[in-house]
Amino acid sequence: MNEWRNRYSKQLTWALCLAGAVLLLLFLGDQLAGKKAARIVQTLISGVLVGGVYGLVALGIVVINKASGVFNFAHGWMMVVGGMIFWSFFTVSEISIPGALLLATATMLMIMTTAGYRALLQRRNLLTWLGGSLLLTVLMTIGGSDWQWLHALTGTAAGAILTGLAVERFAIRPLIGQPLFTAVLMTLAIAEVLHGITQLVWGTVELNLPIFVDPSTNSRFKPIRLDAFREALGGVAIIRVELVIAFVLAILAFIGFILFFRYTSVGLAMRATSEDQQLAQAVGLRVRVILAITWATAAFLASIAGVLQGGAVGLSLNISYVALRVFPAVLLGGLESISGALLGGIIIGIVEQFGTLINSSEQVGTNLAPYVVLMLALIIRPDGLFGEKRIERI
């Protein structure tokens, strides 16, 4: 029996997937029979757009897991911290120079001491630290409110890198050699620490992040109406411009990371480390430094996703729960698959939107449907759509 199952496991998996798809289509056909085609098309497009941002969130989780094997439960709160830092720089008319200098100095200190604090004993590194701190401070404070985008982008990048490096340095690195489950539990503790810091600094009230506004009217963009397809769809499909912009920016960030990951020396070192840490160390790569860069990169991706999500739906502590809804996307696409992160995010986005359409309750779409998909994915294909089975020699 076991031999037969091993021989035909792949065919059995696809047969179950096909059967599940047929049953799902029959169910959806019955549930959507009374819905207009325009509403269905609108739901599908919205699902893809929301899923693009989910894919970016999933990418940050996959990057950490691929490099270190740690499933980062603190990723959602990294999103919140990044979004809050962006809001702090974007919505104020005058940036505090001492505050900006402190952030820049701390960030550059963490960067320069990634391989060890002795690096600062070298004159070249010391000058780089001071010069980099000065440059970041200037970028975060130069000009007035007309330079708010430069201030916010620089401040968010510095804050995200500082957060990622600090988490790796003081929480993850001391656990090297300990069971992997210990590091996973540590990410839960980190999440609660970031939660507490966020509440202390920014409070619990939802904040308005006006990044998706029409410059001519200083108000949100009007929705896109697909009037050209009114007759074919039996109505007008309406698409939110905020979702379109967030999707485009998320895809651009995704493409930028892929180019960085594949064609830069640091990216190639990250790939080598993710494949085999011992072999990477044997050929002279500084695995500890590369892991620190990986955490900083993941925190930066989380900050981008937090800004996009906060600009589209409002900036609040609830953004952290987006990462929980993205966990099914990560497992569906594959824990170590970068392309699977995007596909999984889009699938979960579509499932959420159709779940809300069918039941007319947002709770069903966001709190139930993704986890039903997760359960089915773990039962049918535990390694994900693009995941690879691990073969261990015993």
CSV table of C-alpha atoms in Angstrom, one decimal, residues 269 272-288:
chain,number,residue,atom,x,y,z
A,269,ALA,CA,25.6,35.7,-1.2
A,272,ALA,CA,24.2,30.8,-1.5
A,273,THR,CA,23.6,31.1,2.3
A,274,SER,CA,20.0,30.1,1.9
A,275,GLU,CA,20.9,27.0,-0.1
A,276,ASP,CA,23.6,25.7,2.3
A,277,GLN,CA,25.0,27.8,5.2
A,278,GLN,CA,27.9,25.4,5.9
A,279,LEU,CA,29.1,25.3,2.3
A,280,ALA,CA,28.7,29.1,2.1
A,281,GLN,CA,30.9,29.5,5.2
A,282,ALA,CA,33.4,27.0,3.8
A,283,VAL,CA,33.9,29.1,0.7
A,284,GLY,CA,34.6,32.3,2.7
A,285,LEU,CA,31.2,33.9,2.9
A,286,ARG,CA,30.4,35.7,6.2
A,287,VAL,CA,27.2,33.9,7.0
A,288,ARG,CA,26.5,35.9,10.2
